[in-house]
mmCIF file of C-alpha atoms in Angstrom:
data_model
loop_
_atom_site.group_PDB
_atom_site.id
_atom_site.type_symbol
_atom_site.label_atom_id
_atom_site.label_comp_id
_atom_site.label_asym_id
_atom_site.label_seq_id
_atom_site.Cartn_x
_atom_site.Cartn_y
_atom_site.Cartn_z
ATOM 1 C CA ALA A 1 0.000 0.000 0.000
ATOM 2 C CA GLU A 2 2.969 2.305 0.499
ATOM 3 C CA VAL A 3 4.013 2.959 -3.098
ATOM 4 C CA MET A 4 7.693 3.657 -3.500
ATOM 5 C CA ALA A 5 9.626 5.639 -6.089
ATOM 6 C CA GLY A 6 12.850 4.108 -7.383
ATOM 7 C CA GLY A 7 12.956 1.466 -4.654
ATOM 8 C CA GLY A 8 13.280 4.062 -1.877
ATOM 9 C CA ALA A 9 10.898 5.115 0.872
ATOM 10 C CA SER A 10 7.171 5.352 0.279
ATOM 11 C CA ASP A 11 6.263 8.460 -1.670
ATOM 12 C CA PRO A 12 3.040 10.524 -1.507
ATOM 13 C CA ASP A 13 3.299 11.640 -5.163
ATOM 14 C CA VAL A 14 3.488 8.092 -6.520
ATOM 15 C CA THR A 15 0.931 6.789 -4.012
ATOM 16 C CA GLY A 16 -1.476 9.531 -5.088
ATOM 17 C CA MET A 17 -0.970 8.688 -8.767
ATOM 18 C CA ALA A 18 -1.510 4.982 -8.107
ATOM 19 C CA LEU A 19 -4.764 5.725 -6.282
ATOM 20 C CA GLN A 20 -5.952 7.828 -9.214
ATOM 21 C CA ALA A 21 -5.356 4.859 -11.514
ATOM 22 C CA LEU A 22 -7.166 2.469 -9.164
ATOM 23 C CA ALA A 23 -10.125 4.768 -8.475
ATOM 24 C CA LYS A 24 -12.380 3.240 -11.145
ATOM 25 C CA TYR A 25 -11.872 -0.303 -9.861
ATOM 26 C CA GLN A 26 -13.179 0.035 -6.317
ATOM 27 C CA ASP A 27 -15.793 -2.664 -6.971
ATOM 28 C CA GLN A 28 -12.966 -5.221 -6.812
ATOM 29 C CA PRO A 29 -12.360 -6.339 -3.192
ATOM 30 C CA LYS A 30 -8.565 -6.582 -3.543
ATOM 31 C CA VAL A 31 -8.356 -3.091 -5.031
ATOM 32 C CA LYS A 32 -10.636 -1.714 -2.317
ATOM 33 C CA LYS A 33 -8.440 -3.268 0.388
ATOM 34 C CA VAL A 34 -5.206 -1.894 -1.061
ATOM 35 C CA THR A 35 -6.835 1.522 -1.520
ATOM 36 C CA GLU A 36 -7.844 1.707 2.130
ATOM 37 C CA GLU A 37 -4.327 0.707 3.201
ATOM 38 C CA ALA A 38 -2.789 3.349 0.926
ATOM 39 C CA LEU A 39 -5.154 6.015 2.266
ATOM 40 C CA ALA A 40 -4.169 5.117 5.817
ATOM 41 C CA CYS A 41 -0.523 5.462 4.777
ATOM 42 C CA LEU A 42 -1.130 8.895 3.236
ATOM 43 C CA SER A 43 -3.004 10.044 6.327
ATOM 44 C CA LYS A 44 0.049 9.222 8.452
ATOM 45 C CA MET A 45 2.329 11.046 5.991
ATOM 46 C CA GLN A 46 0.314 14.286 6.101
ATOM 47 C CA LYS A 47 2.034 17.173 7.866
ATOM 48 C CA SER A 48 0.496 19.594 10.365
ATOM 49 C CA ASN A 49 0.132 22.187 7.584
ATOM 50 C CA GLY A 50 -1.975 19.743 5.527
ATOM 51 C CA GLY A 51 0.851 19.048 3.066
ATOM 52 C CA PHE A 52 3.037 16.109 2.117
ATOM 53 C CA ALA A 53 6.745 15.641 1.663
ATOM 54 C CA SER A 54 8.848 13.658 -0.782
ATOM 55 C CA GLY A 55 11.859 12.758 1.290
ATOM 56 C CA GLU A 56 12.303 15.618 3.743
ATOM 57 C CA THR A 57 10.957 18.361 1.481
ATOM 58 C CA SER A 58 7.315 19.429 1.271
ATOM 59 C CA THR A 59 6.338 20.013 -2.354
ATOM 60 C CA LEU A 60 3.398 21.355 -4.321
ATOM 61 C CA GLU A 61 3.364 18.212 -6.465
ATOM 62 C CA SER A 62 2.867 15.952 -3.432
ATOM 63 C CA SER A 63 -0.227 17.861 -2.309
ATOM 64 C CA ALA A 64 -1.565 18.112 -5.873
ATOM 65 C CA GLN A 65 -1.421 14.358 -6.488
ATOM 66 C CA VAL A 66 -3.130 13.589 -3.160
ATOM 67 C CA VAL A 67 -5.855 16.172 -3.868
ATOM 68 C CA VAL A 68 -6.573 14.607 -7.267
ATOM 69 C CA ALA A 69 -6.557 11.102 -5.741
ATOM 70 C CA LEU A 70 -9.099 12.080 -3.066
ATOM 71 C CA ALA A 71 -11.305 13.698 -5.702
ATOM 72 C CA GLU A 72 -11.170 10.596 -7.924
ATOM 73 C CA LEU A 73 -12.099 8.371 -4.980
ATOM 74 C CA GLY A 74 -14.963 10.645 -3.953
ATOM 75 C CA ILE A 75 -13.422 11.387 -0.542
ATOM 76 C CA SER A 76 -14.250 14.761 0.984
ATOM 77 C CA PHE A 77 -11.313 17.113 1.532
ATOM 78 C CA SER A 78 -12.707 17.694 5.019
ATOM 79 C CA ASP A 79 -12.461 13.983 5.828
ATOM 80 C CA SER A 80 -10.934 13.777 9.309
ATOM 81 C CA ARG A 81 -8.202 11.468 8.010
ATOM 82 C CA PHE A 82 -6.873 14.263 5.814
ATOM 83 C CA VAL A 83 -7.182 17.320 8.003
ATOM 84 C CA LYS A 84 -4.237 18.059 10.300
ATOM 85 C CA ASN A 85 -4.242 20.975 12.715
ATOM 86 C CA GLY A 86 -7.254 22.366 10.834
ATOM 87 C CA ASN A 87 -5.439 22.264 7.477
ATOM 88 C CA SER A 88 -6.540 20.174 4.484
ATOM 89 C CA ALA A 89 -4.552 19.118 1.434
ATOM 90 C CA VAL A 90 -6.351 21.817 -0.564
ATOM 91 C CA ASP A 91 -5.336 24.456 1.989
ATOM 92 C CA ASN A 92 -1.731 23.367 1.569
ATOM 93 C CA LEU A 93 -2.030 23.401 -2.205
ATOM 94 C CA LEU A 94 -3.152 27.026 -2.129
ATOM 95 C CA ALA A 95 -0.229 27.938 0.129
ATOM 96 C CA PHE A 96 2.146 27.307 -2.805
ATOM 97 C CA TYR A 97 0.481 29.984 -4.952
ATOM 98 C CA GLN A 98 2.229 33.274 -5.724
ATOM 99 C CA LYS A 99 -0.203 35.960 -6.840
ATOM 100 C CA GLY A 100 0.292 36.796 -10.502
ATOM 101 C CA LYS A 101 3.135 34.288 -10.884
ATOM 102 C CA GLY A 102 1.658 30.808 -10.501
ATOM 103 C CA PHE A 103 2.728 28.011 -8.180
ATOM 104 C CA PHE A 104 6.135 27.214 -6.761
ATOM 105 C CA HIS A 105 7.659 23.751 -6.322
ATOM 106 C CA THR A 106 8.875 24.198 -2.738
ATOM 107 C CA ASP A 107 8.513 26.968 -0.200
ATOM 108 C CA GLY A 108 10.341 30.042 -1.491
ATOM 109 C CA SER A 109 11.732 28.337 -4.596
ATOM 110 C CA GLY A 110 9.965 30.544 -7.119
ATOM 111 C CA SER A 111 7.204 29.564 -9.552
ATOM 112 C CA ASN A 112 7.838 27.128 -12.394
ATOM 113 C CA GLN A 113 5.831 25.577 -15.204
ATOM 114 C CA MET A 114 5.516 22.017 -13.872
ATOM 115 C CA ALA A 115 4.419 23.147 -10.422
ATOM 116 C CA THR A 116 1.919 25.585 -11.932
ATOM 117 C CA GLU A 117 0.440 22.909 -14.206
ATOM 118 C CA GLN A 118 -0.015 20.461 -11.342
ATOM 119 C CA GLY A 119 -1.297 23.138 -8.977
ATOM 120 C CA PHE A 120 -3.821 24.246 -11.567
ATOM 121 C CA TYR A 121 -5.262 20.834 -12.362
ATOM 122 C CA GLY A 122 -5.239 19.994 -8.651
ATOM 123 C CA LEU A 123 -7.486 22.998 -8.054
ATOM 124 C CA VAL A 124 -9.689 22.028 -10.996
ATOM 125 C CA ALA A 125 -10.109 18.569 -9.440
ATOM 126 C CA ALA A 126 -10.957 20.131 -6.072
ATOM 127 C CA ASP A 127 -13.412 22.598 -7.612
ATOM 128 C CA ARG A 128 -15.230 19.897 -9.565
ATOM 129 C CA ALA A 129 -15.464 17.665 -6.506
ATOM 130 C CA GLN A 130 -16.858 20.426 -4.307
ATOM 131 C CA LYS A 131 -19.462 21.309 -6.957
ATOM 132 C CA GLY A 132 -20.560 17.665 -7.267
ATOM 133 C CA LYS A 133 -19.347 17.346 -10.857
ATOM 134 C CA ASN A 134 -17.664 14.303 -12.397
ATOM 135 C CA SER A 135 -14.020 13.986 -11.408
ATOM 136 C CA LEU A 136 -10.994 15.195 -13.357
ATOM 137 C CA TYR A 137 -10.462 11.929 -15.233
ATOM 138 C CA ARG A 138 -14.177 11.384 -15.900
ATOM 139 C CA MET A 139 -15.014 14.814 -17.321
ATOM 140 C CA ASP A 140 -17.722 13.739 -19.749
ATOM 141 C CA ASP A 141 -19.908 16.680 -18.735
ATOM 142 C CA VAL A 142 -17.864 19.368 -20.479
ATOM 143 C CA SER A 143 -19.237 20.974 -23.621
ATOM 144 C CA ALA A 144 -18.230 19.602 -27.000
ATOM 145 C CA MET A 145 -18.694 21.234 -30.401
ATOM 146 C CA ILE A 146 -20.494 18.945 -32.845
ATOM 147 C CA PRO A 147 -19.925 19.861 -36.521
ATOM 148 C CA GLY A 148 -22.991 21.504 -38.039
ATOM 149 C CA LYS A 149 -24.697 21.971 -34.668
ATOM 150 C CA THR A 150 -24.595 24.452 -31.843
ATOM 151 C CA GLN A 151 -22.519 23.672 -28.793
ATOM 152 C CA GLU A 152 -24.281 21.347 -26.337
ATOM 153 C CA PRO A 153 -23.284 19.484 -23.162
ATOM 154 C CA ALA A 154 -21.286 16.366 -23.973
ATOM 155 C CA LEU A 155 -22.665 14.655 -20.878
ATOM 156 C CA GLU A 156 -26.222 14.695 -22.213
ATOM 157 C CA ALA A 157 -25.043 13.238 -25.512
ATOM 158 C CA SER A 158 -22.909 10.581 -23.847
ATOM 159 C CA GLN A 159 -25.746 9.597 -21.524
ATOM 160 C CA ALA A 160 -28.044 9.094 -24.487
ATOM 161 C CA THR A 161 -25.558 7.095 -26.564
ATOM 162 C CA ALA A 162 -23.915 5.078 -23.779
ATOM 163 C CA GLY A 163 -24.889 1.446 -23.440
ATOM 164 C CA LEU A 164 -25.559 -1.464 -25.749
ATOM 165 C CA PRO A 165 -26.594 -0.959 -29.401
ATOM 166 C CA GLY A 166 -30.049 -2.463 -28.955
ATOM 167 C CA LYS A 167 -31.184 -0.422 -25.954
ATOM 168 C CA ASN A 168 -34.374 1.596 -25.882
ATOM 169 C CA SER A 169 -33.650 5.122 -27.110
ATOM 170 C CA ASN A 170 -35.077 6.613 -23.896
ATOM 171 C CA VAL A 171 -32.681 4.740 -21.626
ATOM 172 C CA ARG A 172 -29.972 7.039 -20.257
ATOM 173 C CA LYS A 173 -26.734 6.349 -18.426
ATOM 174 C CA GLN A 174 -26.710 8.034 -15.026
ATOM 175 C CA GLY A 175 -23.605 10.025 -14.098
ATOM 176 C CA VAL A 176 -22.118 10.494 -10.641
ATOM 177 C CA THR A 177 -23.747 13.452 -8.890
ATOM 178 C CA VAL A 178 -22.876 12.708 -5.230
ATOM 179 C CA PRO A 179 -19.329 11.276 -5.457
ATOM 180 C CA ASP A 180 -18.707 10.591 -1.755
ATOM 181 C CA LYS A 181 -22.168 9.326 -0.804
ATOM 182 C CA THR A 182 -22.227 6.494 1.710
ATOM 183 C CA PHE A 183 -24.190 5.322 4.752
ATOM 184 C CA SER A 184 -23.186 4.634 8.340
ATOM 185 C CA ASP A 185 -24.482 1.055 8.371
ATOM 186 C CA ILE A 186 -22.944 -0.443 5.210
ATOM 187 C CA SER A 187 -19.244 -0.483 6.108
ATOM 188 C CA SER A 188 -17.850 -3.948 5.215
ATOM 189 C CA HIS A 189 -21.306 -5.125 4.105
ATOM 190 C CA LYS A 190 -21.120 -7.498 1.147
ATOM 191 C CA ASN A 191 -23.246 -5.121 -0.943
ATOM 192 C CA GLN A 192 -21.451 -1.918 0.109
ATOM 193 C CA ASN A 193 -19.845 -1.175 -3.256
ATOM 194 C CA ALA A 194 -23.109 -1.668 -5.141
ATOM 195 C CA VAL A 195 -25.055 0.527 -2.715
ATOM 196 C CA GLU A 196 -22.463 3.307 -2.933
ATOM 197 C CA ALA A 197 -22.321 3.106 -6.736
ATOM 198 C CA LEU A 198 -26.086 3.593 -7.024
ATOM 199 C CA ALA A 199 -26.252 6.186 -4.255
ATOM 200 C CA ALA A 200 -23.529 8.239 -5.967
ATOM 201 C CA ARG A 201 -25.856 8.451 -8.980
ATOM 202 C CA GLU A 202 -28.955 9.150 -6.836
ATOM 203 C CA ILE A 203 -30.559 5.947 -8.076
ATOM 204 C CA ILE A 204 -31.082 4.706 -4.537
ATOM 205 C CA ASN A 205 -31.414 6.521 -1.218
ATOM 206 C CA GLY A 206 -31.085 5.820 2.465
ATOM 207 C CA LYS A 207 -34.028 4.840 4.610
ATOM 208 C CA VAL A 208 -33.667 6.597 7.949
ATOM 209 C CA GLY A 209 -31.222 9.438 8.492
ATOM 210 C CA ASP A 210 -27.766 8.330 7.384
ATOM 211 C CA LYS A 211 -28.696 4.640 7.410
ATOM 212 C CA PHE A 212 -29.362 2.527 4.325
ATOM 213 C CA MET A 213 -30.602 -0.578 6.182
ATOM 214 C CA PRO A 214 -29.261 -3.103 3.624
ATOM 215 C CA ASP A 215 -30.977 -6.065 5.256
ATOM 216 C CA ASP A 216 -34.457 -4.520 5.275
ATOM 217 C CA THR A 217 -37.076 -5.284 2.645
ATOM 218 C CA MET A 218 -38.406 -3.003 -0.095
ATOM 219 C CA THR A 219 -41.901 -2.226 -1.346
ATOM 220 C CA ARG A 220 -43.067 -2.654 -4.918
ATOM 221 C CA ALA A 221 -43.386 1.130 -5.250
ATOM 222 C CA GLU A 222 -39.812 1.677 -4.036
ATOM 223 C CA PHE A 223 -38.476 -0.988 -6.380
ATOM 224 C CA SER A 224 -40.291 0.517 -9.370
ATOM 225 C CA THR A 225 -38.791 3.887 -8.492
ATOM 226 C CA ILE A 226 -35.160 2.773 -8.411
ATOM 227 C CA VAL A 227 -35.498 0.733 -11.618
ATOM 228 C CA VAL A 228 -36.889 3.768 -13.461
ATOM 229 C CA LYS A 229 -34.082 5.924 -12.043
ATOM 230 C CA ALA A 230 -31.453 3.308 -12.937
ATOM 231 C CA LEU A 231 -32.519 3.416 -16.581
ATOM 232 C CA GLY A 232 -32.720 7.210 -16.641
ATOM 233 C CA LEU A 233 -36.349 7.141 -17.807
ATOM 234 C CA VAL A 234 -38.435 10.293 -17.444
ATOM 235 C CA PRO A 235 -41.106 9.671 -14.759
ATOM 236 C CA LYS A 236 -44.666 10.159 -15.966
ATOM 237 C CA LYS A 237 -47.732 9.033 -14.064
ATOM 238 C CA ASN A 238 -50.870 7.458 -15.478
ATOM 239 C CA ASP A 239 -54.157 6.235 -14.039
ATOM 240 C CA LYS A 240 -53.661 2.545 -14.772
ATOM 241 C CA PHE A 241 -53.867 1.314 -11.168
ATOM 242 C CA SER A 242 -56.773 2.063 -8.858
ATOM 243 C CA ASP A 243 -54.616 1.769 -5.716
ATOM 244 C CA VAL A 244 -51.891 4.189 -6.875
ATOM 245 C CA ALA A 245 -52.969 7.655 -5.729
ATOM 246 C CA SER A 246 -52.332 10.299 -8.373
ATOM 247 C CA GLY A 247 -50.660 12.587 -5.843
ATOM 248 C CA SER A 248 -48.367 9.970 -4.294
ATOM 249 C CA TRP A 249 -44.605 10.396 -4.628
ATOM 250 C CA TYR A 250 -44.295 7.057 -6.409
ATOM 251 C CA ALA A 251 -47.140 7.500 -8.938
ATOM 252 C CA PRO A 252 -44.867 8.794 -11.763
ATOM 253 C CA TYR A 253 -42.405 5.943 -11.257
ATOM 254 C CA VAL A 254 -45.038 3.197 -11.101
ATOM 255 C CA GLY A 255 -46.721 4.709 -14.165
ATOM 256 C CA THR A 256 -43.439 4.795 -16.076
ATOM 257 C CA ALA A 257 -42.469 1.259 -15.058
ATOM 258 C CA TYR A 258 -45.813 0.035 -16.352
ATOM 259 C CA SER A 259 -45.586 2.060 -19.583
ATOM 260 C CA TYR A 260 -42.257 0.443 -20.445
ATOM 261 C CA GLY A 261 -43.432 -3.052 -19.542
ATOM 262 C CA ILE A 262 -41.161 -3.364 -16.515
ATOM 263 C CA THR A 263 -44.029 -4.145 -14.194
ATOM 264 C CA ASN A 264 -47.615 -5.352 -14.375
ATOM 265 C CA GLY A 265 -50.550 -5.093 -12.039
ATOM 266 C CA THR A 266 -53.195 -7.567 -10.976
ATOM 267 C CA PRO A 267 -56.206 -8.579 -13.109
ATOM 268 C CA GLU A 268 -58.276 -6.336 -10.828
ATOM 269 C CA GLY A 269 -56.336 -3.272 -11.958
ATOM 270 C CA LYS A 270 -54.303 -2.891 -8.774
ATOM 271 C CA PHE A 271 -50.552 -2.589 -8.198
ATOM 272 C CA ASN A 272 -50.171 -3.165 -4.445
ATOM 273 C CA PRO A 273 -47.540 -0.407 -4.052
ATOM 274 C CA GLY A 274 -46.943 -1.088 -0.361
ATOM 275 C CA GLY A 275 -46.494 -4.814 -0.840
ATOM 276 C CA THR A 276 -43.061 -6.288 -0.140
ATOM 277 C CA ILE A 277 -41.287 -7.367 -3.313
ATOM 278 C CA THR A 278 -40.083 -10.959 -3.513
ATOM 279 C CA ARG A 279 -36.951 -12.381 -5.060
ATOM 280 C CA GLN A 280 -38.802 -13.776 -8.071
ATOM 281 C CA GLU A 281 -40.725 -10.532 -8.635
ATOM 282 C CA ALA A 282 -37.454 -8.604 -8.514
ATOM 283 C CA ALA A 283 -35.881 -11.021 -11.010
ATOM 284 C CA VAL A 284 -38.755 -10.532 -13.473
ATOM 285 C CA MET A 285 -38.599 -6.746 -13.268
ATOM 286 C CA VAL A 286 -34.803 -6.604 -13.535
ATOM 287 C CA THR A 287 -34.926 -8.944 -16.559
ATOM 288 C CA ARG A 288 -37.396 -6.634 -18.296
ATOM 289 C CA ALA A 289 -35.200 -3.647 -17.399
ATOM 290 C CA ALA A 290 -32.189 -5.481 -18.861
ATOM 291 C CA GLU A 291 -34.076 -6.016 -22.124
ATOM 292 C CA LEU A 292 -34.832 -2.280 -22.300
ATOM 293 C CA ALA A 293 -31.123 -1.690 -21.741
ATOM 294 C CA GLY A 294 -30.338 -3.762 -24.829
ATOM 295 C CA MET A 295 -29.315 -7.057 -23.243
ATOM 296 C CA ASN A 296 -30.295 -10.281 -24.994
ATOM 297 C CA MET A 297 -32.396 -11.999 -22.344
ATOM 298 C CA ALA A 298 -33.699 -14.903 -24.434
ATOM 299 C CA ILE A 299 -33.453 -18.339 -22.845
ATOM 300 C CA ASP A 300 -34.903 -21.696 -23.838
ATOM 301 C CA ALA A 301 -36.749 -24.153 -21.624
ATOM 302 C CA MET A 302 -33.870 -26.629 -21.442
ATOM 303 C CA THR A 303 -31.357 -23.996 -20.314
ATOM 304 C CA THR A 304 -33.869 -22.642 -17.816
ATOM 305 C CA LYS A 305 -34.238 -26.095 -16.285
ATOM 306 C CA ASP A 306 -30.480 -26.735 -16.253
ATOM 307 C CA VAL A 307 -29.770 -23.447 -14.482
ATOM 308 C CA LEU A 308 -32.504 -23.764 -11.864
ATOM 309 C CA SER A 309 -32.114 -27.472 -11.142
ATOM 310 C CA GLN A 310 -28.807 -26.876 -9.355
ATOM 311 C CA PHE A 311 -30.792 -25.350 -6.492
ATOM 312 C CA THR A 312 -32.557 -27.539 -3.926
ATOM 313 C CA ASP A 313 -35.826 -25.566 -4.034
ATOM 314 C CA TYR A 314 -36.083 -24.851 -7.786
ATOM 315 C CA ILE A 315 -39.550 -26.436 -8.011
ATOM 316 C CA THR A 316 -40.935 -23.658 -5.778
ATOM 317 C CA VAL A 317 -40.297 -21.007 -8.433
ATOM 318 C CA SER A 318 -43.554 -19.822 -10.017
ATOM 319 C CA ASP A 319 -43.962 -20.694 -13.696
ATOM 320 C CA TRP A 320 -44.153 -17.012 -14.709
ATOM 321 C CA ALA A 321 -40.812 -16.308 -13.042
ATOM 322 C CA LYS A 322 -38.730 -19.348 -14.036
ATOM 323 C CA SER A 323 -37.109 -17.940 -17.147
ATOM 324 C CA SER A 324 -36.316 -14.632 -15.426
ATOM 325 C CA MET A 325 -34.802 -16.347 -12.391
ATOM 326 C CA ALA A 326 -32.691 -18.541 -14.648
ATOM 327 C CA LEU A 327 -31.549 -15.565 -16.724
ATOM 328 C CA CYS A 328 -30.532 -13.582 -13.655
ATOM 329 C CA TYR A 329 -28.391 -16.473 -12.440
ATOM 330 C CA LYS A 330 -27.002 -17.165 -15.906
ATOM 331 C CA GLU A 331 -26.015 -13.517 -16.454
ATOM 332 C CA GLY A 332 -24.542 -13.121 -12.971
ATOM 333 C CA ILE A 333 -27.218 -10.647 -11.907
ATOM 334 C CA LEU A 334 -28.101 -13.005 -9.059
ATOM 335 C CA SER A 335 -25.375 -14.768 -7.096
ATOM 336 C CA GLN A 336 -25.183 -18.569 -7.191
ATOM 337 C CA ASP A 337 -23.423 -18.745 -3.823
ATOM 338 C CA ASP A 338 -26.457 -20.169 -2.022
ATOM 339 C CA MET A 339 -28.037 -23.571 -2.520
ATOM 340 C CA GLU A 340 -31.563 -22.177 -2.356
ATOM 341 C CA ILE A 341 -33.395 -19.708 -4.589
ATOM 342 C CA LEU A 342 -36.029 -18.729 -2.009
ATOM 343 C CA PRO A 343 -38.157 -17.249 -4.823
ATOM 344 C CA LYS A 344 -41.059 -16.156 -2.650
ATOM 345 C CA ALA A 345 -38.967 -14.702 0.161
ATOM 346 C CA ALA A 346 -38.700 -10.932 0.487
ATOM 347 C CA ILE A 347 -35.565 -9.628 -1.195
ATOM 348 C CA LYS A 348 -33.292 -7.336 0.839
ATOM 349 C CA ARG A 349 -32.385 -3.759 -0.033
ATOM 350 C CA GLY A 350 -28.691 -4.600 -0.324
ATOM 351 C CA GLU A 351 -29.447 -7.517 -2.659
ATOM 352 C CA ILE A 352 -31.590 -5.275 -4.849
ATOM 353 C CA ALA A 353 -28.752 -2.757 -5.110
ATOM 354 C CA GLN A 354 -26.375 -5.550 -6.114
ATOM 355 C CA MET A 355 -28.771 -6.886 -8.772
ATOM 356 C CA LEU A 356 -29.264 -3.467 -10.359
ATOM 357 C CA CYS A 357 -25.583 -2.570 -10.159
ATOM 358 C CA ASP A 358 -24.549 -5.828 -11.855
ATOM 359 C CA MET A 359 -27.239 -5.437 -14.525
ATOM 360 C CA LEU A 360 -26.170 -1.860 -15.289
ATOM 361 C CA LYS A 361 -22.541 -2.921 -15.612
ATOM 362 C CA LYS A 362 -23.430 -5.669 -18.094
ATOM 363 C CA ALA A 363 -25.586 -3.218 -20.009
ATOM 364 C CA GLU A 364 -22.616 -0.786 -20.120
ATOM 365 C CA LEU A 365 -24.605 1.843 -18.241
ATOM 366 C CA LEU A 366 -22.391 2.034 -15.162
#
């Protein structure tokens, strides 16, 4: 975790650069572990003025690389691990600035081009992070000039075109809007990375205060809402279901989920919005969402039987859900770690986050 330069002592510049490179792979447990160890190392290296030193000398470049690394990882600059004596890494970065001249490499050394370049993009990274924008190395929200058209945000265009070729034209990739979003009760939880990935895109929210409650259940209305958000569909209510009040917060999401064929109601024209969603119901809805996202979710009867028969309780799966359950296991959207499917058991909030996160990754929307 302590990255070294040239075989010498651990170095904050190189450690910061390594963390920037690893930032996009935090869904991998080994990478996450090494990242946490490296962050702990950097925290110990930080000086009382908020800066960092290569060897015995505090430099602008050291602070700049750590600032960019924190921004890429979605870690707040006010995180207690990286504030010493009231000074953050950004505070130290600004201390190297000479008005009208740029940044200097070391205290009193005079400004130079390399220091100014790194100081500048370090501040850009900090500014983007504090404004909730995509990070420095994921700047797909800057404007781009398209030949023959007026200038328009590249993010909107990339959200519309991202994903698989066969996706519904209304499906949109969701960008990171809350980069350091987490919850107090998901640390070390098996679904932590999935929950944080969706929360960072405001696809899923907490339940009470700063708690996500990953092992609680979810209602059909809540599930419809996060599926619609995950696909970037524009919510629009309708009067299809007699038990979905027009003024309820979930009416637009239930209406949209129904309009796109993600969910169905009962023959009596009801939706049962407050009902707890089961594992097999979740599998059916996620499968339909995957089809909208352009995934090929066709499966034949023989493959369905082969996939489900490895579980001890496969015969308890309802006929209308068998193909969807099999597809979710086949595509890795549901984990095959357990010996039971438990199709009619209530699915947990953390499991739902994992299902949607895995589906979005396969659909190239995350």
